[in-house]
Coordinates of N, CA and C in Angstrom, one line a residue:
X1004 N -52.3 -28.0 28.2 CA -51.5 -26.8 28.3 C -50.0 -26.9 28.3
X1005 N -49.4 -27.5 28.7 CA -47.9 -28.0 28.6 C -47.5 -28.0 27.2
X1006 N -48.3 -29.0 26.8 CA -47.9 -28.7 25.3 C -47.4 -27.7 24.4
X1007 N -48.6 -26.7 25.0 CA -48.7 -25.7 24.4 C -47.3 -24.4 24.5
X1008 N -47.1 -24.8 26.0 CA -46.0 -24.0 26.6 C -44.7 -24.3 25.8
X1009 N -44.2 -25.7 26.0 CA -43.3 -26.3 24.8 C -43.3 -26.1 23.7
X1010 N -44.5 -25.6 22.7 CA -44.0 -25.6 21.4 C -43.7 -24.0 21.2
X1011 N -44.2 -22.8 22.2 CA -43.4 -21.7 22.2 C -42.7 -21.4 22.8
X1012 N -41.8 -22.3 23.5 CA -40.2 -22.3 23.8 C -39.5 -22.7 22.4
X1013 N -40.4 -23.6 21.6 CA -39.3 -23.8 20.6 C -39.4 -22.6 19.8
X1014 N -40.3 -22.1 19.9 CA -40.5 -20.8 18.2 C -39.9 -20.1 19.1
X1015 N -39.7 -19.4 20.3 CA -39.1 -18.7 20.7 C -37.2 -19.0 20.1
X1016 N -37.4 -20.2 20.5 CA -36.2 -20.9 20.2 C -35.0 -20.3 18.9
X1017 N -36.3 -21.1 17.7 CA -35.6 -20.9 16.3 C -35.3 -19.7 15.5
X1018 N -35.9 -18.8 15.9 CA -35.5 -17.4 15.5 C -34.2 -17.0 16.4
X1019 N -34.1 -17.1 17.6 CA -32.7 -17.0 17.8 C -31.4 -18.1 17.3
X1020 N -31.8 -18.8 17.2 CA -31.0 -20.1 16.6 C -30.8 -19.2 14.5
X1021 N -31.4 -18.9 14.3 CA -31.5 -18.4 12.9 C -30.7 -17.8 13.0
X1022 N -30.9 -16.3 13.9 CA -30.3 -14.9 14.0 C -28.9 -15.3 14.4
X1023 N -28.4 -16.5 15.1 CA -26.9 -16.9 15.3 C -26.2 -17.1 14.0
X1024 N -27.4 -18.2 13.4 CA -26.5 -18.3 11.9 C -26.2 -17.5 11.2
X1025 N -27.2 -16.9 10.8 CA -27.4 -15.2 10.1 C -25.9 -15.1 10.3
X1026 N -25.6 -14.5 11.8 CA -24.6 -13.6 12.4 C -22.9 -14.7 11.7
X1027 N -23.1 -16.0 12.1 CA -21.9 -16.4 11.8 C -21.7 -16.7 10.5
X1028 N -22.5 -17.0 9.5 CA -22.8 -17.3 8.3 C -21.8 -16.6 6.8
X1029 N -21.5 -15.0 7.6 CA -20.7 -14.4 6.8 C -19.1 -14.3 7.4
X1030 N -18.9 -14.6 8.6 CA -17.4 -14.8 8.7 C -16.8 -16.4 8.6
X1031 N -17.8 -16.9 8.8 CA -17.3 -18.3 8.0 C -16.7 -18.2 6.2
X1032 N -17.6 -17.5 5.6 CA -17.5 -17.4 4.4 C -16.0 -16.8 4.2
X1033 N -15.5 -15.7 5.0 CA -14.3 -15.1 4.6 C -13.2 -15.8 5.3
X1034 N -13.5 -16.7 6.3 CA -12.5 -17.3 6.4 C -12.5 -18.9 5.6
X1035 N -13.2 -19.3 5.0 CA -13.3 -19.8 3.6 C -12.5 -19.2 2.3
X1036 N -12.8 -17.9 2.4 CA -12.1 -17.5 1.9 C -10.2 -17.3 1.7
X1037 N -10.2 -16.6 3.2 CA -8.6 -16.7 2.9 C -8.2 -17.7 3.2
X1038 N -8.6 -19.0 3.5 CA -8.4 -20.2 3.4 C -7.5 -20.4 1.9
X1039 N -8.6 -20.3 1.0 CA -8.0 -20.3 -0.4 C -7.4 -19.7 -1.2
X1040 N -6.7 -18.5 -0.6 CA -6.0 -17.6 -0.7 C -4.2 -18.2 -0.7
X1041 N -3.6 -18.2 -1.3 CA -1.7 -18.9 -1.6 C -1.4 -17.9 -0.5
X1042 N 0.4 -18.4 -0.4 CA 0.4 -17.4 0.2 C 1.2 -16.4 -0.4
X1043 N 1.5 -16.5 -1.9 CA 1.5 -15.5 -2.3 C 0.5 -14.6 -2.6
X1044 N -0.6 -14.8 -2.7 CA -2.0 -14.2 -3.0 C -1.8 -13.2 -1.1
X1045 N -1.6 -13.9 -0.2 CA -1.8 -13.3 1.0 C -0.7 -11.9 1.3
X1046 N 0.5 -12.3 0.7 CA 1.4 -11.7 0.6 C 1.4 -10.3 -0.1
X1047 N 0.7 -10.6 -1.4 CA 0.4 -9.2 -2.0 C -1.1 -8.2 -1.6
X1048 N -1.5 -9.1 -0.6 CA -2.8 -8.1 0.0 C -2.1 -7.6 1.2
X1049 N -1.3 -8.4 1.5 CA -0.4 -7.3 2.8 C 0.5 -6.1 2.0
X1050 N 1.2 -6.7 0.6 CA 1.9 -5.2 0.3 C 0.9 -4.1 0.1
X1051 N -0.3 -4.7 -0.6 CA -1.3 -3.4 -1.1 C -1.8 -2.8 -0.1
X1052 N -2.4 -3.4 1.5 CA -2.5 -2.8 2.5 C -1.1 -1.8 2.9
X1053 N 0.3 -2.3 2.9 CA 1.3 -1.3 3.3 C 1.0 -0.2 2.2
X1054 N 1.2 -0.6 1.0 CA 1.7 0.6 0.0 C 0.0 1.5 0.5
X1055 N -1.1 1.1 0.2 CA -1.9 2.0 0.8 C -2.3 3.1 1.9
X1056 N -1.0 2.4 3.4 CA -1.0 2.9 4.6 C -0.1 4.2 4.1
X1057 N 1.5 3.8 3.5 CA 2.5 4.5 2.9 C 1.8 5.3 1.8
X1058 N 1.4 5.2 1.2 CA 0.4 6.1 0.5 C -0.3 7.2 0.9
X1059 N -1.1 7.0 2.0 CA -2.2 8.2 3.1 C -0.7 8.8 3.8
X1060 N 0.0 8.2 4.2 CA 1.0 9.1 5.0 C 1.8 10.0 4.0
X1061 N 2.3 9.5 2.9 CA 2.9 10.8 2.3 C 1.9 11.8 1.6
X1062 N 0.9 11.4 1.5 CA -0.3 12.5 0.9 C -0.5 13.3 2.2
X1063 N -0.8 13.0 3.1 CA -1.1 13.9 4.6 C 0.0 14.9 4.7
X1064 N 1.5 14.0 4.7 CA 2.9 15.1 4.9 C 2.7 16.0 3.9
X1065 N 2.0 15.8 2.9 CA 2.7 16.9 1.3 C 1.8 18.2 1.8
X1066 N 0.6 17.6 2.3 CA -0.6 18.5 2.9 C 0.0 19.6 3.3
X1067 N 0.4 18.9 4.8 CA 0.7 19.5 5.6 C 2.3 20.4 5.1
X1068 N 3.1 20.0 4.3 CA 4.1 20.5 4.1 C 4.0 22.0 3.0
X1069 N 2.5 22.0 2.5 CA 2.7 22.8 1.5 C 2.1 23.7 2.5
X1070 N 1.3 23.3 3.6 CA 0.9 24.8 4.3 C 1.9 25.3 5.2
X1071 N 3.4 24.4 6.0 CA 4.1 25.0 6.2 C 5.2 25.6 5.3
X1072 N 4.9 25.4 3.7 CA 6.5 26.2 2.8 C 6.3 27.5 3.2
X1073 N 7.3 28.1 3.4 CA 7.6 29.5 3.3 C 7.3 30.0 2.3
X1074 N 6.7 31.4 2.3 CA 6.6 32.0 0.5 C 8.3 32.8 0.5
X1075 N 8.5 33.1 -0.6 CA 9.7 33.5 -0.6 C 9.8 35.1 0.3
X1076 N 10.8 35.2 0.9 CA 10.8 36.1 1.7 C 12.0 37.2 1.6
X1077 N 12.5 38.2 1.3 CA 13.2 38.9 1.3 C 14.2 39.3 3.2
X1078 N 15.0 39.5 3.2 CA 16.0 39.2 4.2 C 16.8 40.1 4.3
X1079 N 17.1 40.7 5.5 CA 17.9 42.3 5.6 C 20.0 41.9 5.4
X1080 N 19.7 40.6 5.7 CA 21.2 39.8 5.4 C 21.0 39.0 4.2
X1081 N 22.2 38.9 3.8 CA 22.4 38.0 2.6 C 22.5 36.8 2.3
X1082 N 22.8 36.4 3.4 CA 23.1 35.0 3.9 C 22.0 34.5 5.0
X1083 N 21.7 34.7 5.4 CA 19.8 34.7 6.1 C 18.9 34.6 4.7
X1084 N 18.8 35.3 3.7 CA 18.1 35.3 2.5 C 18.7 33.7 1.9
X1085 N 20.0 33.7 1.7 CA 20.5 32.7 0.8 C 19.9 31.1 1.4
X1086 N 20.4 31.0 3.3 CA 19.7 29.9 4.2 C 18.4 29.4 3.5
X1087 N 17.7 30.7 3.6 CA 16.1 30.2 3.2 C 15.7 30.0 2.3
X1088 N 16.7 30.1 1.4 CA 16.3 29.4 -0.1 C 17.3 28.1 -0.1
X1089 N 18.1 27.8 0.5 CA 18.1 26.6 0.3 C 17.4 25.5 0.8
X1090 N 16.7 25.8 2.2 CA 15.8 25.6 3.0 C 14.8 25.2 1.7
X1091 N 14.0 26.2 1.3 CA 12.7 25.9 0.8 C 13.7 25.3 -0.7
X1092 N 14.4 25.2 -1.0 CA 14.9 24.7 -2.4 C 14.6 23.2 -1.6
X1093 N 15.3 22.3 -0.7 CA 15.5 21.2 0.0 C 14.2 20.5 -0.1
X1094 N 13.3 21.2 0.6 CA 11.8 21.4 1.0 C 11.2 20.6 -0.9
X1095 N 11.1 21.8 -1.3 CA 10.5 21.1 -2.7 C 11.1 20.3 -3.8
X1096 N 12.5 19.9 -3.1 CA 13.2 18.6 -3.9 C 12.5 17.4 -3.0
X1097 N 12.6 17.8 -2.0 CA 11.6 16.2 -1.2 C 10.5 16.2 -1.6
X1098 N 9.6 17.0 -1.8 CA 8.4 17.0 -2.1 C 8.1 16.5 -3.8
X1099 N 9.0 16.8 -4.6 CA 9.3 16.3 -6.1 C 9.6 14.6 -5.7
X1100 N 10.1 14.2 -4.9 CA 10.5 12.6 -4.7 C 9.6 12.3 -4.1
X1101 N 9.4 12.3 -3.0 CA 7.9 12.0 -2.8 C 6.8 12.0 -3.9
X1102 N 6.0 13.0 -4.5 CA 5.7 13.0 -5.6 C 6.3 11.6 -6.4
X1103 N 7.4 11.2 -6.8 CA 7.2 10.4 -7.9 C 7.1 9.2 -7.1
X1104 N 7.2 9.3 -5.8 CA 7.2 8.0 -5.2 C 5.7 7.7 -5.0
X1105 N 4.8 8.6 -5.0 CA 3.6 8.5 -4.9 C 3.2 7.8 -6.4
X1106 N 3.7 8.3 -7.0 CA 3.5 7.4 -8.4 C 3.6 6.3 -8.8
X1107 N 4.5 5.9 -8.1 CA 5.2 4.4 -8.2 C 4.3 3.7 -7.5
X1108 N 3.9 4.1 -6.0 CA 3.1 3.2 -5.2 C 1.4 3.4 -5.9
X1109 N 1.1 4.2 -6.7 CA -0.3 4.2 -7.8 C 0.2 2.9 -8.5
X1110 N 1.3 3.0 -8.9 CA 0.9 1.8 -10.1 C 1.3 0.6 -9.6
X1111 N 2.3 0.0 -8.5 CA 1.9 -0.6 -7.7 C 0.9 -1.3 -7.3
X1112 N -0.3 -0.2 -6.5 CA -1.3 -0.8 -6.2 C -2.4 -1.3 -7.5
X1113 N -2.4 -0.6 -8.2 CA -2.8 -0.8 -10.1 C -2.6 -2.5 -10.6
X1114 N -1.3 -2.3 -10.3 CA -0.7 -4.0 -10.5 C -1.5 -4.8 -10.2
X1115 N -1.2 -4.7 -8.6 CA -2.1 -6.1 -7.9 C -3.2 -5.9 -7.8
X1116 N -4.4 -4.9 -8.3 CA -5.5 -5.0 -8.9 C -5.7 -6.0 -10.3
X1117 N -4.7 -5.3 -11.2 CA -4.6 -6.1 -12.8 C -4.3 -7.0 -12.4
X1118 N -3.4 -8.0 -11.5 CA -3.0 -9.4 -11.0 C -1.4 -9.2 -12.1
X1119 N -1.2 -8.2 -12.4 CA 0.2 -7.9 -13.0 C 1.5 -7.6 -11.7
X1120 N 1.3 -8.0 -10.7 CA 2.6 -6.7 -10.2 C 3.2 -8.5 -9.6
X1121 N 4.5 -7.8 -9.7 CA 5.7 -8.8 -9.4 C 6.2 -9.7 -10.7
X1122 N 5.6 -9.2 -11.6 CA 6.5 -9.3 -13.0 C 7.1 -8.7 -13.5
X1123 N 8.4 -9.1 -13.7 CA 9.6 -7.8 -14.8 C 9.4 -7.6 -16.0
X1124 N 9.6 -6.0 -15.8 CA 8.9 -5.6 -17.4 C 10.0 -5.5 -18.1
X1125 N 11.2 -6.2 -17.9 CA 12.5 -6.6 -18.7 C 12.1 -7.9 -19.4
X1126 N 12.4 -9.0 -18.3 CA 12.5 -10.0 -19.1 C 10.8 -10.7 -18.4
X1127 N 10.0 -10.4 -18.0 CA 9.2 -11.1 -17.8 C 8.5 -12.0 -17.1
X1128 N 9.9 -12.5 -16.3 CA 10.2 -13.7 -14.9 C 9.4 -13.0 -13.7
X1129 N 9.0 -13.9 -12.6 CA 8.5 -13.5 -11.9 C 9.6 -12.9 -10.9
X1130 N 8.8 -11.5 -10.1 CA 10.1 -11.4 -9.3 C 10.1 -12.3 -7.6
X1131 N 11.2 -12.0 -7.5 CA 11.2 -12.9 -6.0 C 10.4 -11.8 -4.8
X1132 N 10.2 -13.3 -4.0 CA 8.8 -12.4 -3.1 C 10.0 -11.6 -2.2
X1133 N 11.1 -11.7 -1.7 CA 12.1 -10.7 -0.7 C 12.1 -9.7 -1.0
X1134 N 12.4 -9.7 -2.3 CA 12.6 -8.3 -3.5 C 11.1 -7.6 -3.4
X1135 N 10.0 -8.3 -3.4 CA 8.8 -7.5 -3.3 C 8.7 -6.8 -2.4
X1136 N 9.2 -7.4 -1.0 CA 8.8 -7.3 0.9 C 9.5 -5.8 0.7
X1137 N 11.3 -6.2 0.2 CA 11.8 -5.0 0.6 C 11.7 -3.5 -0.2
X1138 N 10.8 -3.9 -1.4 CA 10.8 -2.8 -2.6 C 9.7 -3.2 -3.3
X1139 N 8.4 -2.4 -2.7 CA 7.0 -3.0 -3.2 C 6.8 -2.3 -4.5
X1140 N 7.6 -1.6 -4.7 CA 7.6 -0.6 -5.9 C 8.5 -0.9 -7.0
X1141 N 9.0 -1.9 -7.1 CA 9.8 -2.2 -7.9 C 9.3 -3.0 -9.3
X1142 N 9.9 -2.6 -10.1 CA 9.3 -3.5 -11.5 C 10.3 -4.0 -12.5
X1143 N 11.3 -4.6 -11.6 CA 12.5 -5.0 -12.4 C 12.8 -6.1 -11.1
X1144 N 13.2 -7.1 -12.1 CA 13.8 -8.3 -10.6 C 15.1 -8.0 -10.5
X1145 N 15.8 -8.5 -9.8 CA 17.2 -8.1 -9.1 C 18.2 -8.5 -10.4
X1146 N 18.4 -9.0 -11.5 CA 18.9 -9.6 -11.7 C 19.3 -8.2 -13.1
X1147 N 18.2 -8.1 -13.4 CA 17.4 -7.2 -14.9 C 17.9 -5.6 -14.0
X1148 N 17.5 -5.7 -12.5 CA 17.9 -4.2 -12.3 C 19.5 -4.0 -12.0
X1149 N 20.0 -5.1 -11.8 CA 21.7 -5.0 -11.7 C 22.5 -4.6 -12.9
X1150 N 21.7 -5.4 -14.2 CA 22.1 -5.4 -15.4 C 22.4 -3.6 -15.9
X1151 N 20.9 -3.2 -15.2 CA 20.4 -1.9 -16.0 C 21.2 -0.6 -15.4
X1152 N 21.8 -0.7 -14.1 CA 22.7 -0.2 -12.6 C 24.1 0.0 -13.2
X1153 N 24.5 -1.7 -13.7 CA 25.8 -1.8 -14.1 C 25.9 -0.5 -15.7
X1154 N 25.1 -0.7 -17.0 CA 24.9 -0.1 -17.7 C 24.9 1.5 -17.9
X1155 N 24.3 2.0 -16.8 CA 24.0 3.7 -16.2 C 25.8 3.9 -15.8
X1156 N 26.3 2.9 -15.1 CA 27.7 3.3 -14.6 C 28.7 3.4 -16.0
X1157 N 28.4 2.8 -16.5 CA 29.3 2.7 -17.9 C 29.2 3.6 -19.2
X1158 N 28.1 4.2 -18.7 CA 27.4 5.5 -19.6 C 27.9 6.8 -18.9
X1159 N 28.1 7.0 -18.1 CA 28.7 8.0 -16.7 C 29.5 7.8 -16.8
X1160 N 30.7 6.9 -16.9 CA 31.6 7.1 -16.3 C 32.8 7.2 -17.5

């Protein structure tokens, strides 16, 4: 009888012993994973996580912004009338920037899907990773967007 006791402690055993591996079996693998991940590879899944965060927050504000615009209102003063159109003028020029900034952070995240983003679409060069941290939206390196800055001034002025 002993015997018998002993060999179902072990079956009792192995199934729990299984169900551990089971359980650890898949976070081993992802830290295998970002194991082999650069750190630039790590670096651009933290911008696409920010630009994504920054993303849900300006879509929520536009939300919420378009249910608080004013409809245009008529005004027993002239200047109470004039306020509130420059109010809602202000209002839907942020909302136009926003808007294209929502744009930029689409293709952005587009990029580092395609494994394209942090290349200048000037000359080609990779951009520097600072330049990415502080302007995940950018698609010119510092060097091509100074060039292009300097040139706008010289046309204006």
């Amino acid at each position: 009888m002993p015997k018998a006791k002993t060999k179902a402690k072990k079956r009792n055993k192995k199934p729990a012993v299984e169900a551990v591996k089971k359980f650890l079996a898949p976070k081993t693998k992802k830290i295998a994973l970002k194991k082999k991940l650069t750190p630039r590879e790590r670096l651009l899944q933290n911008i696409k996580q920010a630009l994504v965060m920054q993303r849900n927050i300006l879509l929520n504000e536009a939300e919420e912004a378009l249910n608080l615009l004013p409809g245009q209102t008529i005004f027993p003063d002239m200047g109470d009338q004039a306020s509130a159109e420059i109010d809602r003028s202000f209002m839907l020029r942020l909302r136009g920037r926003e808007q294209r900034l929502l744009k930029k952070i689409e293709a952005a995240i587009d990029k580092i899907d395609n494994g394209t983003f942090g290349v200048c679409e000037a000359c080609g060069e990779e951009i520097n990773i600072k330049r990415l941290e502080a302007r995940p939206v950018t698609n010119m390196c510092i060097f091509c967007k100074t060039e292009q800055e300097e040139e706008e001034k010289l046309r204006g002025a």
